[in-house]
Short mmCIF file of C-alpha atoms and ligand atoms in Angstrom, two decimals:
data_model
loop_
_atom_site.label_atom_id
_atom_site.label_comp_id
_atom_site.label_asym_id
_atom_site.label_seq_id
_atom_site.Cartn_x
_atom_site.Cartn_y
_atom_site.Cartn_z
CA MET T 1 -15.05 -0.45 -18.32
CA ILE T 2 -12.52 1.29 -16.10
CA VAL T 3 -11.80 1.23 -12.36
CA CYS T 4 -11.36 4.61 -10.63
CA LYS T 5 -9.80 4.35 -7.18
CA PHE T 6 -9.81 7.42 -4.94
CA GLY T 7 -7.34 7.56 -2.05
CA GLY T 8 -7.97 9.20 1.32
CA THR T 9 -7.08 12.77 0.34
CA SER T 10 -9.16 12.46 -2.84
CA VAL T 11 -12.27 11.93 -0.67
CA ALA T 12 -11.13 13.99 2.32
CA ASP T 13 -13.91 16.61 2.35
CA ALA T 14 -16.94 17.94 0.50
CA ASP T 15 -14.78 19.73 -2.09
CA ALA T 16 -12.85 16.55 -2.85
CA ILE T 17 -16.07 14.54 -3.14
CA GLY T 18 -17.44 17.22 -5.49
CA ARG T 19 -14.32 16.82 -7.69
CA LEU T 20 -14.76 13.03 -7.65
CA ILE T 21 -18.33 13.45 -8.89
CA ARG T 22 -17.18 15.70 -11.74
CA LEU T 23 -14.45 13.24 -12.70
CA ILE T 24 -16.85 10.32 -12.80
CA ARG T 25 -19.42 12.30 -14.78
CA ALA T 26 -16.76 12.97 -17.39
CA ARG T 27 -16.08 9.23 -17.65
CA LEU T 28 -19.57 7.80 -17.99
CA GLU T 29 -18.85 6.43 -21.45
CA ASP T 30 -16.07 4.28 -19.98
CA CYS T 31 -18.48 2.55 -17.53
CA PRO T 32 -16.53 3.33 -14.33
CA ILE T 33 -16.44 1.39 -11.07
CA VAL T 34 -15.57 3.58 -8.10
CA VAL T 35 -13.33 2.16 -5.36
CA VAL T 36 -12.77 4.40 -2.35
CA SER T 37 -10.48 4.58 0.65
CA ALA T 38 -11.52 5.92 4.01
CA LEU T 39 -11.50 9.73 4.34
CA ALA T 40 -7.89 10.91 4.85
CA GLY T 41 -6.65 10.02 8.34
CA VAL T 42 -9.72 7.95 9.31
CA THR T 43 -8.02 4.54 9.24
CA ASP T 44 -5.31 5.91 11.53
CA ALA T 45 -7.99 7.42 13.76
CA LEU T 46 -9.87 4.10 13.97
CA LEU T 47 -6.69 2.24 14.90
CA ALA T 48 -6.00 4.93 17.50
CA LEU T 49 -9.52 4.37 18.80
CA ALA T 50 -8.68 0.73 19.45
CA ARG T 51 -5.69 1.91 21.49
CA VAL T 52 -7.88 4.36 23.41
CA ALA T 53 -10.24 1.48 24.24
CA TYR T 54 -7.27 -0.56 25.45
CA ARG T 55 -6.23 2.29 27.76
CA GLY T 56 -9.69 1.89 29.27
CA ASP T 57 -10.90 5.49 29.38
CA PRO T 58 -14.58 5.63 28.28
CA THR T 59 -14.64 9.46 28.18
CA GLU T 60 -11.69 9.60 25.79
CA LEU T 61 -13.29 6.85 23.72
CA GLY T 62 -16.54 8.81 23.46
CA ALA T 63 -14.74 12.02 22.49
CA THR T 64 -12.62 10.29 19.80
CA MET T 65 -15.69 8.56 18.41
CA ASP T 66 -17.66 11.82 18.28
CA GLY T 67 -14.75 13.42 16.46
CA LEU T 68 -14.90 10.72 13.79
CA VAL T 69 -18.64 11.16 13.27
CA ARG T 70 -18.23 14.95 13.03
CA ARG T 71 -15.50 14.44 10.46
CA HIS T 72 -17.95 12.56 8.21
CA GLU T 73 -20.68 15.12 8.80
CA ALA T 74 -18.33 17.86 7.66
CA ALA T 75 -17.35 15.86 4.58
CA CYS T 76 -20.94 15.64 3.35
CA HIS T 77 -21.86 19.17 4.32
CA GLY T 78 -23.72 20.75 1.42
CA LEU T 79 -23.84 17.54 -0.63
CA PRO T 80 -27.49 16.77 -1.43
CA GLY T 81 -28.87 13.29 -0.77
CA THR T 82 -26.36 12.29 1.92
CA GLU T 83 -28.66 12.54 4.97
CA SER T 84 -29.67 8.89 5.26
CA ALA T 85 -26.09 7.72 4.60
CA MET T 86 -24.97 9.96 7.45
CA GLU T 87 -27.66 8.47 9.69
CA ALA T 88 -26.40 4.98 8.86
CA ILE T 89 -22.81 6.05 9.69
CA THR T 90 -23.88 7.59 13.00
CA ALA T 91 -25.75 4.40 13.91
CA ASP T 92 -22.80 2.20 13.00
CA ALA T 93 -20.46 4.44 14.99
CA ALA T 94 -22.75 3.96 18.02
CA THR T 95 -22.58 0.18 17.52
CA LEU T 96 -18.80 0.35 17.29
CA ARG T 97 -18.67 2.40 20.48
CA GLN T 98 -20.74 -0.25 22.30
CA GLU T 99 -18.47 -3.00 20.99
CA LEU T 100 -15.37 -1.16 22.19
CA LEU T 101 -16.93 -0.30 25.55
CA ALA T 102 -17.72 -3.98 26.04
CA GLY T 103 -14.02 -4.82 25.67
CA LEU T 104 -12.61 -1.75 27.47
CA GLY T 105 -9.09 -2.28 28.83
CA ARG T 106 -8.51 -5.32 26.64
CA MET T 107 -6.04 -5.56 23.73
CA LEU T 108 -8.06 -6.26 20.57
CA LYS T 109 -7.28 -9.43 18.63
CA PRO T 110 -6.21 -8.93 14.98
CA ALA T 111 -9.67 -10.03 13.77
CA GLU T 112 -11.34 -7.45 15.99
CA LEU T 113 -8.88 -4.81 14.86
CA ASP T 114 -9.80 -5.47 11.22
CA ALA T 115 -13.50 -5.03 12.00
CA VAL T 116 -12.64 -1.64 13.50
CA ALA T 117 -10.17 -0.47 10.83
CA GLY T 118 -12.46 -1.44 7.93
CA ARG T 119 -15.26 0.87 9.14
CA GLY T 120 -13.58 3.86 7.43
CA GLU T 121 -14.08 2.45 3.93
CA LEU T 122 -17.64 1.31 4.70
CA TRP T 123 -18.52 4.82 5.87
CA SER T 124 -16.77 6.76 3.09
CA SER T 125 -18.27 4.57 0.36
CA ARG T 126 -21.80 5.07 1.79
CA LEU T 127 -21.33 8.82 1.77
CA ILE T 128 -19.87 8.96 -1.70
CA ALA T 129 -22.47 6.66 -3.27
CA ALA T 130 -25.19 8.84 -1.72
CA ALA T 131 -23.50 12.06 -2.88
CA MET T 132 -23.24 10.65 -6.41
CA GLU T 133 -26.92 9.71 -6.42
CA GLY T 134 -27.70 13.17 -5.06
CA ALA T 135 -25.84 14.54 -8.09
CA GLU T 136 -28.01 12.34 -10.33
CA LEU T 137 -25.38 9.77 -11.16
CA PRO T 138 -26.71 6.18 -11.22
CA ALA T 139 -24.52 4.97 -8.31
CA THR T 140 -25.10 1.65 -6.54
CA TRP T 141 -23.34 1.00 -3.20
CA ILE T 142 -21.80 -2.44 -2.98
CA ASP T 143 -20.44 -4.23 0.07
CA ILE T 144 -17.20 -5.71 -1.26
CA ARG T 145 -16.74 -8.16 1.62
CA PRO T 146 -18.68 -11.11 0.16
CA ILE T 147 -16.81 -10.55 -3.14
CA MET T 148 -13.30 -9.96 -1.75
CA VAL T 149 -12.91 -13.38 -0.10
CA THR T 150 -9.57 -13.70 1.69
CA ASP T 151 -7.63 -16.01 3.96
CA ASP T 152 -7.75 -15.35 7.69
CA ARG T 153 -4.40 -13.59 8.10
CA PHE T 154 -6.08 -10.65 9.76
CA THR T 155 -4.57 -7.17 9.16
CA ARG T 156 -2.75 -8.46 6.05
CA ALA T 157 -5.13 -10.91 4.42
CA THR T 158 -4.58 -12.33 0.95
CA PRO T 159 -7.54 -12.50 -1.44
CA TYR T 160 -8.41 -15.79 -3.15
CA VAL T 161 -8.10 -14.51 -6.70
CA GLN T 162 -10.23 -17.15 -8.43
CA VAL T 163 -13.13 -16.63 -6.04
CA VAL T 164 -12.77 -12.86 -6.29
CA ASN T 165 -12.82 -13.07 -10.10
CA THR T 166 -15.96 -15.20 -10.18
CA ARG T 167 -17.85 -13.16 -7.61
CA THR T 168 -16.83 -9.85 -9.15
CA ARG T 169 -18.17 -10.97 -12.53
CA GLU T 170 -21.37 -12.32 -10.94
CA CYS T 171 -22.10 -9.37 -8.65
CA ILE T 172 -20.63 -6.34 -10.40
CA GLY T 173 -20.83 -7.35 -14.09
CA PRO T 174 -24.66 -7.18 -14.31
CA LEU T 175 -24.73 -3.76 -12.63
CA LEU T 176 -22.37 -2.36 -15.26
CA GLU T 177 -24.49 -3.89 -18.00
CA ALA T 178 -27.52 -2.19 -16.51
CA GLY T 179 -25.73 1.17 -16.75
CA ARG T 180 -25.11 1.53 -13.01
CA ILE T 181 -21.93 2.90 -11.40
CA PRO T 182 -20.86 0.48 -8.66
CA VAL T 183 -19.31 2.28 -5.67
CA THR T 184 -17.38 0.07 -3.30
CA GLN T 185 -14.64 -0.14 -0.68
CA GLY T 186 -10.94 -0.68 -1.11
CA PHE T 187 -8.80 -2.30 1.60
CA ILE T 188 -11.42 -4.62 3.12
CA GLY T 189 -12.55 -8.18 2.54
CA ALA T 190 -13.88 -11.11 4.55
CA THR T 191 -13.05 -14.76 5.10
CA ALA T 192 -15.24 -17.41 3.47
CA ASP T 193 -17.17 -17.45 6.78
CA GLY T 194 -17.85 -13.74 6.51
CA VAL T 195 -15.41 -12.51 9.18
CA PRO T 196 -14.12 -9.04 8.13
CA THR T 197 -10.46 -8.75 7.11
CA THR T 198 -8.19 -6.05 5.69
CA LEU T 199 -5.57 -6.36 2.95
CA GLY T 200 -2.88 -4.37 4.78
CA ARG T 201 -2.26 -0.62 4.90
CA GLY T 202 -2.62 1.12 1.56
CA GLY T 203 -4.52 -1.93 0.25
CA SER T 204 -7.19 -0.02 -1.68
CA ASP T 205 -4.95 0.15 -4.75
CA PHE T 206 -4.75 -3.64 -4.68
CA THR T 207 -8.56 -3.92 -4.48
CA ALA T 208 -8.89 -1.69 -7.54
CA ALA T 209 -6.42 -3.83 -9.48
CA LEU T 210 -8.17 -7.07 -8.53
CA LEU T 211 -11.53 -5.75 -9.68
CA GLY T 212 -9.98 -4.38 -12.87
CA ALA T 213 -8.40 -7.74 -13.66
CA ALA T 214 -11.63 -9.64 -12.95
CA LEU T 215 -13.61 -7.44 -15.33
CA ASP T 216 -10.88 -7.03 -17.95
CA ALA T 217 -10.84 -3.27 -17.48
CA LYS T 218 -9.49 -0.91 -20.11
CA ARG T 219 -7.42 0.73 -17.39
CA VAL T 220 -7.19 1.18 -13.62
CA GLU T 221 -7.02 4.82 -12.53
CA ILE T 222 -5.41 5.57 -9.16
CA TRP T 223 -6.48 9.08 -8.09
CA THR T 224 -4.23 10.49 -5.39
CA ASP T 225 -2.60 13.68 -4.03
CA VAL T 226 0.45 13.77 -6.33
CA SER T 227 0.63 13.98 -10.12
CA GLY T 228 1.84 10.43 -10.66
CA LEU T 229 4.74 8.19 -9.86
CA MET T 230 7.68 10.53 -9.30
CA THR T 231 11.47 10.39 -9.38
CA ALA T 232 11.33 10.36 -5.54
CA ASP T 233 8.82 11.05 -2.78
CA PRO T 234 8.17 14.80 -3.20
CA ARG T 235 7.98 15.10 0.59
CA VAL T 236 11.67 14.15 0.70
CA VAL T 237 12.82 15.68 -2.59
CA PRO T 238 10.73 18.79 -3.30
CA SER T 239 12.08 19.02 -6.87
CA ALA T 240 11.05 15.44 -7.76
CA ARG T 241 9.54 15.10 -11.24
CA THR T 242 6.56 13.08 -12.42
CA LEU T 243 7.37 10.11 -14.65
CA THR T 244 5.47 9.90 -17.93
CA ALA T 245 5.62 6.12 -17.86
CA ALA T 246 6.95 3.19 -15.86
CA SER T 247 6.86 -0.58 -16.23
CA TYR T 248 4.90 -2.87 -13.91
CA GLU T 249 8.16 -4.20 -12.56
CA GLU T 250 9.58 -0.78 -11.78
CA ALA T 251 6.36 0.29 -10.08
CA ALA T 252 6.31 -2.89 -8.01
CA GLU T 253 9.94 -2.50 -6.90
CA LEU T 254 9.45 1.17 -6.00
CA ALA T 255 6.30 0.39 -4.05
CA THR T 256 7.96 -2.50 -2.20
CA PHE T 257 10.76 -0.21 -1.12
CA GLY T 258 8.65 2.62 0.19
CA ALA T 259 6.93 4.55 -2.65
CA ARG T 260 3.61 4.68 -0.82
CA VAL T 261 1.78 6.07 -3.85
CA LEU T 262 1.03 2.47 -4.91
CA HIS T 263 0.47 -0.66 -2.84
CA PRO T 264 3.26 -3.14 -3.75
CA ALA T 265 0.81 -5.76 -5.06
CA THR T 266 -1.13 -3.42 -7.36
CA ALA T 267 0.52 -4.44 -10.63
CA LEU T 268 0.31 -8.16 -9.88
CA PRO T 269 -3.24 -8.95 -11.02
CA LEU T 270 -2.90 -6.74 -14.12
CA VAL T 271 0.26 -8.14 -15.65
CA ARG T 272 -1.24 -11.10 -17.47
CA ALA T 273 -3.86 -9.07 -19.34
CA GLY T 274 -1.53 -6.07 -19.74
CA ILE T 275 -4.09 -3.69 -18.22
CA PRO T 276 -2.47 -0.27 -17.66
CA ILE T 277 -2.52 1.59 -14.34
CA VAL T 278 -2.68 5.38 -14.55
CA VAL T 279 -1.68 7.37 -11.48
CA LEU T 280 -3.43 10.75 -11.45
CA ASN T 281 -3.79 13.85 -9.27
CA ALA T 282 -7.37 14.33 -8.07
CA SER T 283 -6.76 18.04 -7.41
CA GLN T 284 -5.26 18.60 -10.87
CA PRO T 285 -7.12 16.12 -13.07
CA ASP T 286 -5.94 17.62 -16.36
CA ARG T 287 -2.35 16.57 -15.76
CA PRO T 288 -1.42 13.44 -17.71
CA GLY T 289 -0.14 11.47 -14.68
CA THR T 290 1.99 8.33 -15.01
CA ILE T 291 1.04 5.35 -17.11
CA ILE T 292 2.26 2.00 -15.80
CA GLU T 293 2.16 -0.67 -18.45
CA PRO T 294 4.09 -3.57 -19.95
CA GLU T 295 7.76 -2.90 -20.54
CA ALA T 296 7.50 -3.44 -24.28
CA GLU T 297 5.31 -0.37 -24.69
CA LEU T 298 7.52 1.97 -22.72
CA GLU T 299 9.15 5.00 -24.17
CA ARG T 300 12.62 5.75 -22.81
CA MET T 301 12.68 8.29 -20.02
CA GLY T 302 15.43 10.75 -20.91
CA ASP T 303 19.05 9.77 -20.42
CA SER T 304 19.03 8.64 -16.83
CA PRO T 305 19.28 4.88 -16.36
CA VAL T 306 17.53 5.42 -13.03
CA ARG T 307 13.79 5.93 -13.09
CA SER T 308 13.16 6.66 -9.43
CA ILE T 309 14.57 6.41 -5.91
CA SER T 310 12.58 5.21 -2.93
CA TRP T 311 13.29 4.59 0.71
CA LYS T 312 11.62 2.82 3.59
CA PRO T 313 12.37 3.50 7.27
CA GLY T 314 11.58 1.17 10.19
CA ILE T 315 13.78 -1.66 8.94
CA THR T 316 15.63 -4.21 11.04
CA VAL T 317 18.67 -6.08 9.76
CA VAL T 318 19.18 -9.65 10.95
CA ASN T 319 22.69 -11.03 10.44
CA VAL T 320 23.50 -14.70 10.74
CA ARG T 321 27.05 -16.05 10.78
CA ALA T 322 27.26 -19.79 10.56
CA PRO T 323 30.83 -21.04 11.07
CA ARG T 324 29.74 -24.53 12.05
CA MET T 325 27.55 -24.81 8.99
CA LEU T 326 30.16 -23.52 6.56
CA GLY T 327 29.70 -25.33 3.30
CA ALA T 328 26.85 -27.39 4.67
CA PHE T 329 23.90 -27.94 2.42
CA GLY T 330 20.57 -26.74 3.64
CA PHE T 331 21.73 -23.77 5.71
CA LEU T 332 19.79 -21.22 3.68
CA ARG T 333 16.77 -23.50 3.59
CA ALA T 334 16.85 -23.96 7.37
CA MET T 335 17.18 -20.22 7.80
CA PHE T 336 14.28 -19.36 5.53
CA GLU T 337 12.14 -21.99 7.17
CA VAL T 338 12.48 -20.03 10.40
CA PHE T 339 11.17 -16.87 8.72
CA GLU T 340 8.42 -18.85 7.00
CA ARG T 341 7.29 -20.51 10.25
CA HIS T 342 6.96 -17.10 11.84
CA GLU T 343 5.32 -15.52 8.77
CA THR T 344 7.99 -12.81 8.70
CA VAL T 345 8.62 -11.35 5.26
CA VAL T 346 12.24 -10.78 4.21
CA ASP T 347 12.68 -7.77 1.91
CA VAL T 348 16.37 -7.74 1.04
CA LEU T 349 18.96 -10.47 1.29
CA ALA T 350 22.72 -10.28 0.93
CA SER T 351 24.88 -13.32 1.48
CA GLY T 352 28.60 -13.85 1.80
CA GLU T 353 30.44 -17.12 2.21
CA VAL T 354 29.98 -17.33 5.96
CA SER T 355 27.27 -14.87 6.79
CA VAL T 356 23.87 -13.78 5.59
CA SER T 357 22.14 -10.42 6.18
CA LEU T 358 18.41 -10.01 5.77
CA THR T 359 16.05 -7.13 6.29
CA VAL T 360 12.61 -7.36 7.89
CA GLU T 361 9.96 -4.75 8.53
CA ASP T 362 7.61 -6.69 10.77
CA ARG T 363 9.15 -7.18 14.23
CA THR T 364 6.14 -8.94 15.76
CA ARG T 365 7.81 -12.35 15.89
CA LEU T 366 11.41 -11.18 15.76
CA ASP T 367 12.36 -12.50 19.22
CA ALA T 368 11.23 -16.00 18.31
CA VAL T 369 12.95 -15.75 14.90
CA VAL T 370 16.24 -14.73 16.51
CA ARG T 371 15.97 -17.50 19.11
CA GLU T 372 15.56 -20.16 16.44
CA LEU T 373 18.20 -18.68 14.13
CA SER T 374 20.65 -18.79 17.04
CA GLU T 375 20.54 -22.57 16.77
CA LEU T 376 22.02 -22.23 13.27
CA GLY T 377 24.79 -19.76 14.07
CA GLU T 378 25.73 -16.45 15.62
CA VAL T 379 22.95 -13.89 15.22
CA TRP T 380 23.02 -10.12 15.68
CA VAL T 381 20.32 -7.59 15.00
CA GLU T 382 20.56 -3.94 13.96
CA ASP T 383 17.46 -1.82 14.15
CA ARG T 384 16.45 1.73 13.14
CA ARG T 385 17.65 1.13 9.63
CA ALA T 386 16.20 2.19 6.26
CA ILE T 387 16.26 0.56 2.83
CA VAL T 388 17.09 2.80 -0.10
CA ALA T 389 16.24 1.50 -3.58
CA VAL T 390 17.40 2.87 -6.89
CA VAL T 391 15.13 1.53 -9.63
CA GLY T 392 15.05 1.62 -13.43
CA ILE T 393 15.02 -0.80 -16.34
CA GLY T 394 18.04 1.14 -17.60
CA LEU T 395 20.07 -0.37 -14.73
CA ARG T 396 20.21 -3.66 -16.64
CA ASN T 397 22.73 -2.39 -19.13
CA THR T 398 24.54 0.42 -17.40
CA PRO T 399 27.99 -0.61 -16.23
CA GLY T 400 29.69 1.43 -13.54
CA LEU T 401 26.47 2.51 -11.94
CA ALA T 402 27.30 1.00 -8.56
CA ALA T 403 30.45 3.11 -8.27
CA ARG T 404 28.52 6.28 -9.11
CA LEU T 405 25.86 5.34 -6.63
CA PHE T 406 28.16 4.69 -3.69
CA GLN T 407 30.17 7.81 -4.43
CA ALA T 408 26.97 9.86 -4.24
CA VAL T 409 25.82 8.26 -1.00
CA GLN T 410 28.93 9.21 0.98
CA PRO T 411 29.48 9.99 3.83
CA ALA T 412 26.57 7.76 4.93
CA ASN T 413 27.57 4.27 5.87
CA VAL T 414 26.12 1.65 3.53
CA GLU T 415 25.24 -1.89 4.63
CA VAL T 416 23.57 -4.92 3.01
CA ILE T 417 23.92 -4.15 -0.68
CA SER T 418 21.79 -6.19 -3.01
CA GLN T 419 20.68 -6.29 -6.62
CA GLY T 420 17.38 -7.97 -7.48
CA ALA T 421 17.40 -10.87 -9.94
CA SER T 422 15.51 -8.76 -12.47
CA LEU T 423 18.52 -6.38 -12.38
CA ILE T 424 16.27 -3.33 -12.35
CA ASN T 425 16.98 -2.33 -8.78
CA MET T 426 19.89 -1.73 -6.51
CA THR T 427 19.05 -1.71 -2.82
CA PHE T 428 21.10 -1.02 0.26
CA VAL T 429 20.62 -0.31 3.93
CA VAL T 430 21.56 2.87 5.78
CA ARG T 431 20.86 4.20 9.25
CA GLU T 432 17.31 5.49 9.43
CA GLU T 433 18.35 9.08 10.11
CA ASP T 434 20.58 9.07 7.01
CA GLY T 435 17.72 7.96 4.69
CA PRO T 436 16.30 11.30 3.47
CA GLY T 437 19.77 12.82 2.95
CA VAL T 438 20.90 9.79 0.96
CA VAL T 439 17.79 9.95 -1.24
CA ARG T 440 18.41 13.66 -1.90
CA ARG T 441 22.07 13.09 -2.80
CA LEU T 442 21.13 10.27 -5.17
CA HIS T 443 18.47 12.47 -6.76
CA GLN T 444 21.09 15.15 -7.28
CA GLU T 445 23.41 12.61 -8.90
CA PHE T 446 20.88 11.00 -11.25
CA PHE T 447 18.36 13.79 -11.88
CA GLY T 448 20.44 16.92 -11.25
CA SER T 449 18.32 18.39 -8.45
CA CYS T 450 17.39 17.82 -4.83
P1 ADP M 501 -3.66 7.76 -1.26
O1 ADP M 501 -4.29 8.13 0.03
O2 ADP M 501 -4.19 8.53 -2.43
O3 ADP M 501 -3.62 6.29 -1.49
P2 ADP M 501 -0.93 7.74 -0.34
O4 ADP M 501 -0.66 8.68 0.78
O5 ADP M 501 -1.11 6.31 -0.03
O6 ADP M 501 -2.18 8.30 -1.15
O7 ADP M 501 0.22 7.88 -1.44
C1 ADP M 501 0.54 9.15 -1.97
C2 ADP M 501 1.82 9.65 -1.36
O8 ADP M 501 2.90 8.78 -1.73
C3 ADP M 501 2.28 10.99 -1.86
O9 ADP M 501 1.69 12.04 -1.14
C4 ADP M 501 3.79 10.94 -1.69
O10 ADP M 501 4.23 11.66 -0.56
C5 ADP M 501 4.10 9.47 -1.49
N1 ADP M 501 5.16 8.96 -2.37
C6 ADP M 501 6.22 8.24 -1.96
N2 ADP M 501 7.04 7.95 -2.98
C7 ADP M 501 6.47 8.47 -4.09
C8 ADP M 501 6.85 8.50 -5.47
N3 ADP M 501 7.95 7.89 -5.92
N4 ADP M 501 6.03 9.13 -6.33
C9 ADP M 501 4.91 9.74 -5.89
N5 ADP M 501 4.52 9.76 -4.60
C10 ADP M 501 5.27 9.14 -3.70
N1 LIG M 502 -7.57 3.36 4.29
C1 LIG M 502 -6.56 2.33 4.23
C2 LIG M 502 -5.24 2.84 4.80
O1 LIG M 502 -5.18 3.99 5.25
C3 LIG M 502 -6.37 1.77 2.84
C4 LIG M 502 -5.90 2.74 1.78
O2 LIG M 502 -5.92 3.95 1.96
O3 LIG M 502 -5.51 2.24 0.72
O4 LIG M 502 -4.30 2.10 4.85
MG1 MG M 503 -2.44 4.75 -0.69
#
């Protein structure tokens, strides 16, 4: 069997859903499972809806809600068999509106926010399953929430992999054996008590990988709006090229440092069984895309030691200087315990003899983190920064690369330079506004175009 995951733009409207149906029809022999995201922009719109409710204006709430329903109506326009799915969506939208009206003017708790944000996938999957049935494909809609059991870290929940494996095999396995095409939601899950959760933005790729691993899939196909993993984000570097292949590690590093095309955790469940991920363009399905697979099977990608360049804005650098603690054991431990206590993920770390610089993306608990770190030493924070990452397995054995890299980056000021332990990435921090220019200059240096 294979898993086919369709991102927001790949299910954005009736044309896109028609293409999805053709793609699945061409893959019937592979026994596909279909995992879908919300229609493009709907998750953002649902989160905006929560903010509208907080502002307390019922008229605006009604108008935004109606817009969302109309969006789904337009997406199934002309697709036979979707009427009752659309009725179910309209009814659920009315329920959601009542829920939000009941809490008007109040900031939603993370658990409530997840119940709102997850609606997009529930609605899109209903529509698509119905459209597939209407096109005489044997689709069966599945609610993934009782299968995708997670912890209760709402808005960024972690699935319990063993439970997910067992339930996937129990609930989805028999459907495949019966010749059905399961159609389900990415991004969402639920706690063991059944409270809805989400896996974090872009999490549908991760769902697809978890299901693929549980069912020992032949491959996991990620259908999106670009022709694969590229040498840079084509929105920043218009001349970026599609990679033929990449390793799991490279894909994970690129995703962690801003290549939105894949969720950073996607490769994780697939590594042990060596299940390949193929990133493909839903608008141009005949293109080969990028295959992401174990390193051993990789062909070399031309002469460049660099495979791709990514960047991530919205980064804050936290610097800690600890003169009193100089040489003392346990300083790093004490420091990391602060981040751990406040569940704040550190992306990049660079340490000197007396000071440590770390980057964080999530500022929710930053004030408390800084307060506690101040007990360990002098702390200063720099915001509006971006991480730039240069990634490639060729970096492992290419001396002199750092010099070339920093030459190319000039005149931007570079801070917090770090090389991951796997030696396949080089990361550094620049001012946010310098990010795109730096990426373009690096692309020029390593790929000869920008
Ligand atoms: P989907 O909705 O299909 O999940 P996303 O918007 O999450 O799609 O991811 C696709 C986008 O990722 C592309 O449109 C592209 O702008 C961006 N992107 C960033 N870095 C890369 C990269 N290295 N290769 C390809 N796409 C990238
Ligand atoms: N719809 C969700 C989001 O926009 C999940 C996804 O697209 O992967 O983040
Ligand atoms: Mg995505």
